[in-house]
mmCIF file of C-alpha atoms in Angstrom:
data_model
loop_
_atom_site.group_PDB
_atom_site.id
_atom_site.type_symbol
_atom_site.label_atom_id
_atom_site.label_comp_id
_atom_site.label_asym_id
_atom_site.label_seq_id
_atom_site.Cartn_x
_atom_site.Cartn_y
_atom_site.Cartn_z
ATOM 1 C CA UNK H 1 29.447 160.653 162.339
ATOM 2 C CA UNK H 2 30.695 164.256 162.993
ATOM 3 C CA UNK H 3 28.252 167.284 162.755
ATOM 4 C CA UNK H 4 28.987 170.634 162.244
ATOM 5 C CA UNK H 5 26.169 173.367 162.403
ATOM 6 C CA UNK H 6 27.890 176.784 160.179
ATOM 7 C CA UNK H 7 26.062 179.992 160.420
ATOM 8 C CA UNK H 8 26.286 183.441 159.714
ATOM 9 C CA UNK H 9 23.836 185.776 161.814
ATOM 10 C CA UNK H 10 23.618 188.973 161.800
ATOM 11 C CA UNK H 11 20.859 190.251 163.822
ATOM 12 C CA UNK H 12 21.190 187.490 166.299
ATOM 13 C CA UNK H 13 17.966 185.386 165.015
ATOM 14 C CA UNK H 14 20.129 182.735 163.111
ATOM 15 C CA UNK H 15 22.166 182.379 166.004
ATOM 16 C CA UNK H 16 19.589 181.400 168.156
ATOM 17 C CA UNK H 17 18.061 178.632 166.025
ATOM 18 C CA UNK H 18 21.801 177.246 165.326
ATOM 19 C CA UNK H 19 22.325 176.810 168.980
ATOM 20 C CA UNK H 20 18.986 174.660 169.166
ATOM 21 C CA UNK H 21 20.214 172.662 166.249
ATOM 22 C CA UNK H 22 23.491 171.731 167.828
ATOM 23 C CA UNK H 23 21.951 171.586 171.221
ATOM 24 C CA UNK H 24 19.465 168.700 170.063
ATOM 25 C CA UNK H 25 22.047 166.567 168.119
ATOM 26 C CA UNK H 26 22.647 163.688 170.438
ATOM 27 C CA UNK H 27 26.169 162.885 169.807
ATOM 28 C CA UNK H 28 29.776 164.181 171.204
ATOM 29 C CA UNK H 29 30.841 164.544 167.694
ATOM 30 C CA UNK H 30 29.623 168.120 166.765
ATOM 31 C CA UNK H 31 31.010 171.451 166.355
ATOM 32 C CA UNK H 32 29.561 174.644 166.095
ATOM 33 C CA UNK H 33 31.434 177.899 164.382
ATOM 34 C CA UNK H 34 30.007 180.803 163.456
ATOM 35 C CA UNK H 35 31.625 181.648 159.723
ATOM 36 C CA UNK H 36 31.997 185.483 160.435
ATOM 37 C CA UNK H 37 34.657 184.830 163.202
ATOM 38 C CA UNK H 38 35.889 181.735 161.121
ATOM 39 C CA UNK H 39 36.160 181.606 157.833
ATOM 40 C CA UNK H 40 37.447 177.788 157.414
ATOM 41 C CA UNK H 41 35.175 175.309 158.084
ATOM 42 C CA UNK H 42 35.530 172.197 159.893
ATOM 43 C CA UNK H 43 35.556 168.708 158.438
ATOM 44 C CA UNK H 44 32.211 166.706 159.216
ATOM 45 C CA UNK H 45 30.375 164.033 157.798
ATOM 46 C CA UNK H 46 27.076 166.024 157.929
ATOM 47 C CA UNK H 47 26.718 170.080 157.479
ATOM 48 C CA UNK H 48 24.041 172.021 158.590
ATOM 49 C CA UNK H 49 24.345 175.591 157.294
ATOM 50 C CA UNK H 50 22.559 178.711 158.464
ATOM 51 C CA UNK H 51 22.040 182.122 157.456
ATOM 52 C CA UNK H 52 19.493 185.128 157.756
ATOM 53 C CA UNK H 53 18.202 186.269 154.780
ATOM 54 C CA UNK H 54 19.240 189.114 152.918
ATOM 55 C CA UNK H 55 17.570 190.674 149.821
ATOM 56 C CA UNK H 56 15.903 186.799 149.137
ATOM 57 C CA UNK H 57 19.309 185.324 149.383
ATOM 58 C CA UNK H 58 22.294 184.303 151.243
ATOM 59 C CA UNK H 59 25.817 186.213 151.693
ATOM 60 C CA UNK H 60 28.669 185.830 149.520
ATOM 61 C CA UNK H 61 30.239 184.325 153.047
ATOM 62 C CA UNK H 62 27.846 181.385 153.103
ATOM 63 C CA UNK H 63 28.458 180.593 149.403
ATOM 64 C CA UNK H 64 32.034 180.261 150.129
ATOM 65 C CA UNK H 65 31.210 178.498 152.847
ATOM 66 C CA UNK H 66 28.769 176.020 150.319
ATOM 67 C CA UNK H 67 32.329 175.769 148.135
ATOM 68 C CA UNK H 68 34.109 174.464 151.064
ATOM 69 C CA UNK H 69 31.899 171.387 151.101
ATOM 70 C CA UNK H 70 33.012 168.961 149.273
ATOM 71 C CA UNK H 71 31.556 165.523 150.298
ATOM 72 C CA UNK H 72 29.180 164.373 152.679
ATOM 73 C CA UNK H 73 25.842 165.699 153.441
ATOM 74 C CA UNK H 74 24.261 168.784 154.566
ATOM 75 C CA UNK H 75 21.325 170.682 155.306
ATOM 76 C CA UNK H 76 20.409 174.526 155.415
ATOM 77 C CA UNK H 77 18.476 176.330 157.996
ATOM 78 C CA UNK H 78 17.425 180.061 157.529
ATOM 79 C CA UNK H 79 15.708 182.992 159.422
ATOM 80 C CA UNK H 80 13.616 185.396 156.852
ATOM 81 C CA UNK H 81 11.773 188.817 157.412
ATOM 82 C CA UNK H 82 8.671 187.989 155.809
ATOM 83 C CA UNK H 83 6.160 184.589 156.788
ATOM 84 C CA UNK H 84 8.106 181.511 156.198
ATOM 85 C CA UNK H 85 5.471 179.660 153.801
ATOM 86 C CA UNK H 86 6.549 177.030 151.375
ATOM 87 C CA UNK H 87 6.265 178.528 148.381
ATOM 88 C CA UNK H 88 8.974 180.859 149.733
ATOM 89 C CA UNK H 89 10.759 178.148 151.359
ATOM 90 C CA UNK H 90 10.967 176.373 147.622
ATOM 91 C CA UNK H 91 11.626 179.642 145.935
ATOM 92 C CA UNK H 92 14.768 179.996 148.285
ATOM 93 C CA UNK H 93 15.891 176.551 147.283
ATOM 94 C CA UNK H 94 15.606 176.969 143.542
ATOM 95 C CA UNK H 95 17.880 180.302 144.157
ATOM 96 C CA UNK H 96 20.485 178.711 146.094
ATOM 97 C CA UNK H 97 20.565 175.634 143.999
ATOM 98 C CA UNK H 98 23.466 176.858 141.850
ATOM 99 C CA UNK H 99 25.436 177.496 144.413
ATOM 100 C CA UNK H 100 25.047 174.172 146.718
ATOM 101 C CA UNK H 101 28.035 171.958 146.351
ATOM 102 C CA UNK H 102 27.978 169.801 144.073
ATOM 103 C CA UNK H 103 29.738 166.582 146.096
ATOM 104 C CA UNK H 104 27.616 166.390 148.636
ATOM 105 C CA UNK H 105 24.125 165.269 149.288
ATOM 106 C CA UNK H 106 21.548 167.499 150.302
ATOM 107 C CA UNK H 107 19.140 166.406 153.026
ATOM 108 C CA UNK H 108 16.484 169.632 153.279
ATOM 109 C CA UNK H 109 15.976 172.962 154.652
ATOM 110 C CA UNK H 110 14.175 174.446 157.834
ATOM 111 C CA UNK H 111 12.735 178.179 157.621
ATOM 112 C CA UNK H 112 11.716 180.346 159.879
ATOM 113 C CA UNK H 113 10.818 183.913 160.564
ATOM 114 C CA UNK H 114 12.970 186.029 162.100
ATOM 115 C CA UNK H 115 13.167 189.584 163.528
ATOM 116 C CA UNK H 116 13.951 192.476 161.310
ATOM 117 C CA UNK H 117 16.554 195.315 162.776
ATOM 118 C CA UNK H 118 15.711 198.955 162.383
ATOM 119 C CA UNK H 119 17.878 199.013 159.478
ATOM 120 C CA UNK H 120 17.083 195.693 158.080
ATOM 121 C CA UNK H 121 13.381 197.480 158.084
ATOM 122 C CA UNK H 122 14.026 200.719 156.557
ATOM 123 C CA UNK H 123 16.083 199.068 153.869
ATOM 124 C CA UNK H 124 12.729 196.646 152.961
ATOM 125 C CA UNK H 125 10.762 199.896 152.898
ATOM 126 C CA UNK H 126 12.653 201.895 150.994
ATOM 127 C CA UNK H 127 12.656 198.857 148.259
ATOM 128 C CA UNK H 128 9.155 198.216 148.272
ATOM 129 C CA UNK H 129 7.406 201.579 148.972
ATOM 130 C CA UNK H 130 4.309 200.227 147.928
ATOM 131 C CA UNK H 131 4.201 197.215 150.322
ATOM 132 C CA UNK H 132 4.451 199.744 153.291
ATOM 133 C CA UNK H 133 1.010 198.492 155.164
ATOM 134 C CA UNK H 134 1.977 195.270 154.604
ATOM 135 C CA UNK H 135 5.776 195.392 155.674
ATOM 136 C CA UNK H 136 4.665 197.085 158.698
ATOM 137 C CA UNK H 137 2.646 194.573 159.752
ATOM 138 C CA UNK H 138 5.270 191.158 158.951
ATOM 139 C CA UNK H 139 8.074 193.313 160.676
ATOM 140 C CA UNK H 140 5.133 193.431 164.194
ATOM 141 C CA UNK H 141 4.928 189.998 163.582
ATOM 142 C CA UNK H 142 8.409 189.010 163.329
ATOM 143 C CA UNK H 143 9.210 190.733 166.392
ATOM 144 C CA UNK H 144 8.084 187.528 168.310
ATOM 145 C CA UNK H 145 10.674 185.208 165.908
ATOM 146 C CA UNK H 146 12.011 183.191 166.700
ATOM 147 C CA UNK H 147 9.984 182.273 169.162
ATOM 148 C CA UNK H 148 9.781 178.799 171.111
ATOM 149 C CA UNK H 149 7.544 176.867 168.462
ATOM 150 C CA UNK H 150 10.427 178.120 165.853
ATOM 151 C CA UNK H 151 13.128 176.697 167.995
ATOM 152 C CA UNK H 152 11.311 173.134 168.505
ATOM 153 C CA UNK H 153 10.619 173.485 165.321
ATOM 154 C CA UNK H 154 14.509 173.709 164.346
ATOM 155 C CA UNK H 155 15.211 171.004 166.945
ATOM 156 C CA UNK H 156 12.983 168.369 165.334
ATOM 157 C CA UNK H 157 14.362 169.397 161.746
ATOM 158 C CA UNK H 158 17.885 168.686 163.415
ATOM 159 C CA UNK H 159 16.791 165.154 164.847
ATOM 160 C CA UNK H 160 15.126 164.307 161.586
ATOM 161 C CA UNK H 161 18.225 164.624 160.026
ATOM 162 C CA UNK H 162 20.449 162.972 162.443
ATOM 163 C CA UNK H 163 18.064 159.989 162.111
ATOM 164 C CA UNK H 164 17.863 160.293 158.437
ATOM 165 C CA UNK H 165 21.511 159.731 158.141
ATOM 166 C CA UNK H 166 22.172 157.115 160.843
ATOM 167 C CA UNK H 167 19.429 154.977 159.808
#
């Protein structure tokens, strides 16, 4: 089976947790591209699709990414500025639902929190006045993310799959 790991990362924390996905596949037959240097994605029996999270969604890049897939199986992995619970996780899922191709089977998603840039940060602020305390004190925390336990984290997701659809 051929893997390809897609992301788009911005601020550098996607990047990081795509390289620990492809890293811990354990096969020859993988590929890794990042979307915003090419656009055309490579044929694969199994996706996994990253992207940092912007305004509680993905970019317009990613979704044409989504419509490029049209068999197989895949799996998304994001990087957030705020905690990474489940709720969010399965809020995030019901979003990007409509836009998921349609063809191909989807196998999960791995979340994380990620850094937030300077600009990333004013931009939440400026949104959410209100939530300024409490903004402050996710964007301290996220200064850490990913951190190791993320990455494992992300590896395991990646092996889970790769077992999932070999099995």
């Amino acid at each position: 089976m051929k893997y390809a790991v897609i992301y788009q990362s911005k601020s550098g924390n996607t990047r990081e947790v795509a390289e620990e996905i492809y890293k811990s596949l354990s096969t020859d037959e993988k590929v890794i591209q990042d979307i915003d240097r090419e656009e055309e994605i490579p044929q694969a029996d199994i996706y996994l699709v990253g992207f940092g999270i912007r305004n509680q969604m993905c970019s317009m890049d990613v979704i044409n990414c989504f419509d490029q897939i049209t068999s197989g199986r895949f799996a998304v992995f994001a990087t957030c500025g705020y905690v990474a619970t489940e709720q969010y996780k399965a809020n995030l899922e019901k979003r990007l639902d409509v836009w998921m191709p349609e063809d191909a089977d989807y196998l999960g998603m791995f979340l994380c929190q990620g850094r937030v840039s300077k600009e990333g940060q004013k931009n939440m602020l400026d949104q959410m006045p209100e939530e300024k305390e409490r903004m402050k004190q996710l964007f301290e925390y996220g200064e850490s993310h990913p951190d190791r336990e993320d990455l494992e984290k992300a590896a395991q997701f990646a092996r889970e799959i790769q077992q999932q659809v070999e099995s």
